[in-house]
PDB file of C-alpha atoms in Angstrom:
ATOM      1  CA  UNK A   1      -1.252   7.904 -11.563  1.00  0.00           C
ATOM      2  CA  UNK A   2       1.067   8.151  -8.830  1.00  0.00           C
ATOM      3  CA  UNK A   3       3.054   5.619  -9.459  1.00  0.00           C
ATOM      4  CA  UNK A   4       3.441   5.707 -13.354  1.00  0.00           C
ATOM      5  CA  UNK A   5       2.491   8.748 -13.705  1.00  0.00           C
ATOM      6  CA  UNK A   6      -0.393   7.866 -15.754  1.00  0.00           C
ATOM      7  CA  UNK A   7      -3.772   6.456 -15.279  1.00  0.00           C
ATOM      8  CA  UNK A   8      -4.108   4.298 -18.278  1.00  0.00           C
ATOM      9  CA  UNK A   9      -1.097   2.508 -16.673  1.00  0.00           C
ATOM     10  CA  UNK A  10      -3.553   0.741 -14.189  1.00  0.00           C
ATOM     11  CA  UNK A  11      -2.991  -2.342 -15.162  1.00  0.00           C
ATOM     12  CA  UNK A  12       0.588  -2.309 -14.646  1.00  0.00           C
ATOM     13  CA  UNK A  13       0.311  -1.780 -11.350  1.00  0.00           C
ATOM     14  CA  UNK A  14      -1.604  -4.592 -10.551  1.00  0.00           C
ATOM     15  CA  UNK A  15       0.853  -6.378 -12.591  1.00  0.00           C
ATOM     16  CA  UNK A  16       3.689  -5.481 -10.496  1.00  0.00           C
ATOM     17  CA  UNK A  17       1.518  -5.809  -7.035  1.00  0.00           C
ATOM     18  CA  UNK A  18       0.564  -9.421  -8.501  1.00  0.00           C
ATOM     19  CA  UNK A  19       4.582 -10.296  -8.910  1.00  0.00           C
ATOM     20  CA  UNK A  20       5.119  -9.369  -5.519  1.00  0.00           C
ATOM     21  CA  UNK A  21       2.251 -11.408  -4.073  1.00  0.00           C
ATOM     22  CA  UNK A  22       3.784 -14.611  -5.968  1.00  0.00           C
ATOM     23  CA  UNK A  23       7.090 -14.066  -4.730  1.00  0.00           C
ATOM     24  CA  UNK A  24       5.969 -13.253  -0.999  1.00  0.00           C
ATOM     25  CA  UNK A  25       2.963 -15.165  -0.738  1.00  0.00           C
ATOM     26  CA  UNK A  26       3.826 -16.972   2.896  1.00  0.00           C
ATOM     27  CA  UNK A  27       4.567 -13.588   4.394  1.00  0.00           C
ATOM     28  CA  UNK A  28       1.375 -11.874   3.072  1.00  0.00           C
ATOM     29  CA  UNK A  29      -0.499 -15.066   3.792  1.00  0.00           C
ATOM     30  CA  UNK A  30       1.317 -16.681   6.628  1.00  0.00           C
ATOM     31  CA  UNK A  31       3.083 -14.067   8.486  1.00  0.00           C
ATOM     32  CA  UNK A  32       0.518 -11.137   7.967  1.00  0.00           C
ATOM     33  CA  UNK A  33      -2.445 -13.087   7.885  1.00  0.00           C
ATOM     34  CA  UNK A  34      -4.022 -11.812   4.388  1.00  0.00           C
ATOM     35  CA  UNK A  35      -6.471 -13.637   2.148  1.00  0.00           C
ATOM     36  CA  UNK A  36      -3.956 -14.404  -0.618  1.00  0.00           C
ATOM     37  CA  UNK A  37      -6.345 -16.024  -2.716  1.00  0.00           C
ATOM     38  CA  UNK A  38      -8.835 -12.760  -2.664  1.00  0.00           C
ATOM     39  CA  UNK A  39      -5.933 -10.824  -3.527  1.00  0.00           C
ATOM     40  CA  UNK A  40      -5.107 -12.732  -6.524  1.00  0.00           C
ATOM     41  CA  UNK A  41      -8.014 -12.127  -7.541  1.00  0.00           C
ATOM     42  CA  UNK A  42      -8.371  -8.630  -6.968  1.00  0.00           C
ATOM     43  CA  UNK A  43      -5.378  -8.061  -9.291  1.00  0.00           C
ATOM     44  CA  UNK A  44      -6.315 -10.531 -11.899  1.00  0.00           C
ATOM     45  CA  UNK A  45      -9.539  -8.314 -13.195  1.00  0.00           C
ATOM     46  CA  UNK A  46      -8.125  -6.016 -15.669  1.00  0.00           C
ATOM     47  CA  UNK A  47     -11.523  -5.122 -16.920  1.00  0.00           C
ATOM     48  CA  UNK A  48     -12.534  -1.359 -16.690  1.00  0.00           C
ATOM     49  CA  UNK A  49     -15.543  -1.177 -14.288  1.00  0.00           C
ATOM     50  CA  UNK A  50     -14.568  -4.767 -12.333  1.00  0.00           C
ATOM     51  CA  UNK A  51     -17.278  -4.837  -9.674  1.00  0.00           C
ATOM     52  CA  UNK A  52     -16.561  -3.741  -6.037  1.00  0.00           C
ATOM     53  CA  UNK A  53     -15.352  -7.584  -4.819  1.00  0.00           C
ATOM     54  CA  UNK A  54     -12.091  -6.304  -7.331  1.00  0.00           C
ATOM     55  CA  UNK A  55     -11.366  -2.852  -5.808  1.00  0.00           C
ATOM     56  CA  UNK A  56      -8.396  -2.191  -4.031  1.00  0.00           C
ATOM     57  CA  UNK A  57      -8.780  -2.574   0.082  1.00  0.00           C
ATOM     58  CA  UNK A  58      -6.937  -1.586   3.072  1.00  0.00           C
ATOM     59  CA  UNK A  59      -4.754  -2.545   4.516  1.00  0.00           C
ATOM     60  CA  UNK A  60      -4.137  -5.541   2.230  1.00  0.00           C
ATOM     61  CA  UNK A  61      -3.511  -3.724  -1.173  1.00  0.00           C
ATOM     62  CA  UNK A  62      -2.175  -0.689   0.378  1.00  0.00           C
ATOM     63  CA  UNK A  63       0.894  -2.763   2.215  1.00  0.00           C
ATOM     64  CA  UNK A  64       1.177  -4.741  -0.860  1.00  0.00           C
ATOM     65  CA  UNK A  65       1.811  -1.708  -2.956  1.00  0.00           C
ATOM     66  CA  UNK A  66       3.386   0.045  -0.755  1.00  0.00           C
ATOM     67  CA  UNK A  67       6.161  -2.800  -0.989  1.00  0.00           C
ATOM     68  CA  UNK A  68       6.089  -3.726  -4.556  1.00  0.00           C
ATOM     69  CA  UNK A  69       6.918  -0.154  -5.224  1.00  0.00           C
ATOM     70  CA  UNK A  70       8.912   0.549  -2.179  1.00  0.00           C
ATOM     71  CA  UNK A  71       7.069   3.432  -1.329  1.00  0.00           C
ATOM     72  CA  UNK A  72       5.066   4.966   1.799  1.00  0.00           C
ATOM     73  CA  UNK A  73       1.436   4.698   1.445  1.00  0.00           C
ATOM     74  CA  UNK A  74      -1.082   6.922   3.903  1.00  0.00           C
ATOM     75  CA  UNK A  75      -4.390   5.434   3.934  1.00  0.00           C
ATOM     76  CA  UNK A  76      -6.783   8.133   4.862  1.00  0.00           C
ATOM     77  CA  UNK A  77     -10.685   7.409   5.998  1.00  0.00           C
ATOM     78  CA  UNK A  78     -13.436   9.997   6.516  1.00  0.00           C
ATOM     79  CA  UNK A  79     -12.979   7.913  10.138  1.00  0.00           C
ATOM     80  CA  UNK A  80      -9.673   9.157  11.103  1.00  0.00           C
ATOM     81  CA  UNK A  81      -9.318   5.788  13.617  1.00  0.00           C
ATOM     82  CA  UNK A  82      -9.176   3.751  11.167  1.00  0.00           C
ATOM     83  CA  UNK A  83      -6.514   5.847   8.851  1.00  0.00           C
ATOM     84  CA  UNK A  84      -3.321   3.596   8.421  1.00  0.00           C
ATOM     85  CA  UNK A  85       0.323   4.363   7.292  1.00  0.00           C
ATOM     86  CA  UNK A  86       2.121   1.456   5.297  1.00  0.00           C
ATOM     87  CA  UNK A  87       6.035   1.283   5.384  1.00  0.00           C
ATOM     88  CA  UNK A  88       7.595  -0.882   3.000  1.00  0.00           C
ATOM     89  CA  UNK A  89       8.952  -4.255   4.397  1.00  0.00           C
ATOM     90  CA  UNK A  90      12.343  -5.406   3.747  1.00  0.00           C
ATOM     91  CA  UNK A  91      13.517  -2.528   1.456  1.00  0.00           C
ATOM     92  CA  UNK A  92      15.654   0.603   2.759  1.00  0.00           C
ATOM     93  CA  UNK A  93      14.297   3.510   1.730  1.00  0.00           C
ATOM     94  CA  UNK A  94      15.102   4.956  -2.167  1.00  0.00           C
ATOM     95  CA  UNK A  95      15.083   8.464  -3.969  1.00  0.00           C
ATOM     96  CA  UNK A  96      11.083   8.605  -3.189  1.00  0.00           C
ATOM     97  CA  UNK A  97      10.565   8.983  -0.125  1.00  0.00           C
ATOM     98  CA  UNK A  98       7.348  11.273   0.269  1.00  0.00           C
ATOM     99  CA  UNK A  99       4.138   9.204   1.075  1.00  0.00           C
ATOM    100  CA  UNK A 100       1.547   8.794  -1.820  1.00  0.00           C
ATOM    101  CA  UNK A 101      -1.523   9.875  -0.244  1.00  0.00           C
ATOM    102  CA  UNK A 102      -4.979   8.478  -0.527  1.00  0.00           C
ATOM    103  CA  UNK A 103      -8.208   9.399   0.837  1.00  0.00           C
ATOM    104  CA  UNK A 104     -11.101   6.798   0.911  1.00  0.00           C
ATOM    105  CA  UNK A 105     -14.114   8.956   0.664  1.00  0.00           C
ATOM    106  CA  UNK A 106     -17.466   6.874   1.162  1.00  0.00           C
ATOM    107  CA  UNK A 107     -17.163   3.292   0.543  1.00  0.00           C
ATOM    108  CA  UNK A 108     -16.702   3.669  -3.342  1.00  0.00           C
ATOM    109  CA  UNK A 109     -13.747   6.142  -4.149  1.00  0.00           C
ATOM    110  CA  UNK A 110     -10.437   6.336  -3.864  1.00  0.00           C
ATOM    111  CA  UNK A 111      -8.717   9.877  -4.163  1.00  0.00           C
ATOM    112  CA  UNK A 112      -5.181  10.722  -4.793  1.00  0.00           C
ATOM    113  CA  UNK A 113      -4.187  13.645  -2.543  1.00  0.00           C
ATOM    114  CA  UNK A 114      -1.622  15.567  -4.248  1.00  0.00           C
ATOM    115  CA  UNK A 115       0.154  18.123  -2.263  1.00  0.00           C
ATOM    116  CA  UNK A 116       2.411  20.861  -3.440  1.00  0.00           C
ATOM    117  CA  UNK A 117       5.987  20.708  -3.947  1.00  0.00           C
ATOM    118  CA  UNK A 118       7.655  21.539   0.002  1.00  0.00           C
ATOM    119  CA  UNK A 119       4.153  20.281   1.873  1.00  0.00           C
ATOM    120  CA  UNK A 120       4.191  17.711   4.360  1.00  0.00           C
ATOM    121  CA  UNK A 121       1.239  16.225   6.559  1.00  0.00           C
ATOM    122  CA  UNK A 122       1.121  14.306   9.723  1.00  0.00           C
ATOM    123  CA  UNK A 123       1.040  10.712   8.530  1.00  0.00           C
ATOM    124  CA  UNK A 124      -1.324   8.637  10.590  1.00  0.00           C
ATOM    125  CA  UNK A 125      -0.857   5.898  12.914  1.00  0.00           C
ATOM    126  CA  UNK A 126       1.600   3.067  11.619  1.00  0.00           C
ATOM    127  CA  UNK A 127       0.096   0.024  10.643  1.00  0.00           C
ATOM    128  CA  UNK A 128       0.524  -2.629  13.769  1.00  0.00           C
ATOM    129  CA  UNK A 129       2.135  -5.176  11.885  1.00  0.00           C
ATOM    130  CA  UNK A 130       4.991  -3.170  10.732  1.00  0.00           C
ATOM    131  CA  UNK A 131       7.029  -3.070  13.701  1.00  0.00           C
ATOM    132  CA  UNK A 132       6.694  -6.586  15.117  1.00  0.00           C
ATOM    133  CA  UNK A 133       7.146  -7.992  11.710  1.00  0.00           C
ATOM    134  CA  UNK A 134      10.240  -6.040  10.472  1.00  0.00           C
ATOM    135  CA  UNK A 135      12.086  -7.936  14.169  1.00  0.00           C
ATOM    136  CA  UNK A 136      10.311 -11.006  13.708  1.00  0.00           C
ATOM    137  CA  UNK A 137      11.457 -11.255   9.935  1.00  0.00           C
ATOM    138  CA  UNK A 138      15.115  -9.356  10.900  1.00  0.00           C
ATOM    139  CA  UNK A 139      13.785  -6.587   8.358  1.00  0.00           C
ATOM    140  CA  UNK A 140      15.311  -3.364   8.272  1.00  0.00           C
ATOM    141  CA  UNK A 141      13.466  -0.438   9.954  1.00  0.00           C
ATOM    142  CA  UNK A 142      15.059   2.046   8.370  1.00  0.00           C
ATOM    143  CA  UNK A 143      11.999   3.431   7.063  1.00  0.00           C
ATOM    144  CA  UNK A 144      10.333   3.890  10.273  1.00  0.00           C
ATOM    145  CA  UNK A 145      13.276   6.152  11.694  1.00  0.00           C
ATOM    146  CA  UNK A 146      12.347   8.512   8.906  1.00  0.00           C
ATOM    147  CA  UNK A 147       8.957   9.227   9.964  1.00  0.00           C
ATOM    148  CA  UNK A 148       9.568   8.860  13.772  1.00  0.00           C
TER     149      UNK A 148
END
């Protein structure tokens, strides 16, 4: 829904997220660390009702998204410590630059948070890999300086 517009479009998403993955696989796997190959297969399952091993996770599918669609993601937990911000990497920022927000609630569902037109909220903390990886990689941090 909030990228498309449209929840039947699910599987588009994980289209595009998978495209990204293929084309940036040693930074996701190398660089950041992620298991590539359960990411794969998280996005592969286009069945309604995959079973929980094929749900989205954070911070994995959050930064992952957040890049493919070169937007800001906040991550929110019913633990606020654990509450993440992802920042695109390597992309200046575009025309959308408000965060989608999403609220895990529980271990099982994920909640788009939908705020009204002129409403901001106080992102939480930064992912830790943003920063360091954005000079390691000589990405732009353009992004950051908008939410700093």
């Amino acid at each position: 829904v909030a990228i498309f517009q449209e929840e039947g479009k699910w599987q588009d998403v994980k289209i595009a997220m998978k495209s990204q993955l293929t084309k940036q696989q040693y930074i996701y796997g190398n660089i950041l660390g992620y298991d590539t190959s359960r990411l794969i297969s998280v996005l592969s399952c286009f069945q309604p009702g995959c079973s929980r091993e094929y749900w989205f996770y954070v911070p994995e599918c959050a930064q992952l998204a957040s890049d493919t669609f070169n937007i800001p993601i906040a991550a929110f937990s019913e633990d606020s410590t654990s509450s993440l911000f992802f920042l695109p990497f390597d992309k200046k920022p575009g025309r959308r630059k408000k965060p989608i927000i999403l609220h895990w609630h529980g271990k099982d569902h994920v909640v788009l948070v939908k705020l009204k037109q002129h409403r901001d909220i106080q992102v939480p903390h930064l992912n830790p890999q943003y920063i360091p990886i954005c000079r390691r990689l000589g990405f732009s941090e353009d992004w950051h300086s908008l939410f700093v």
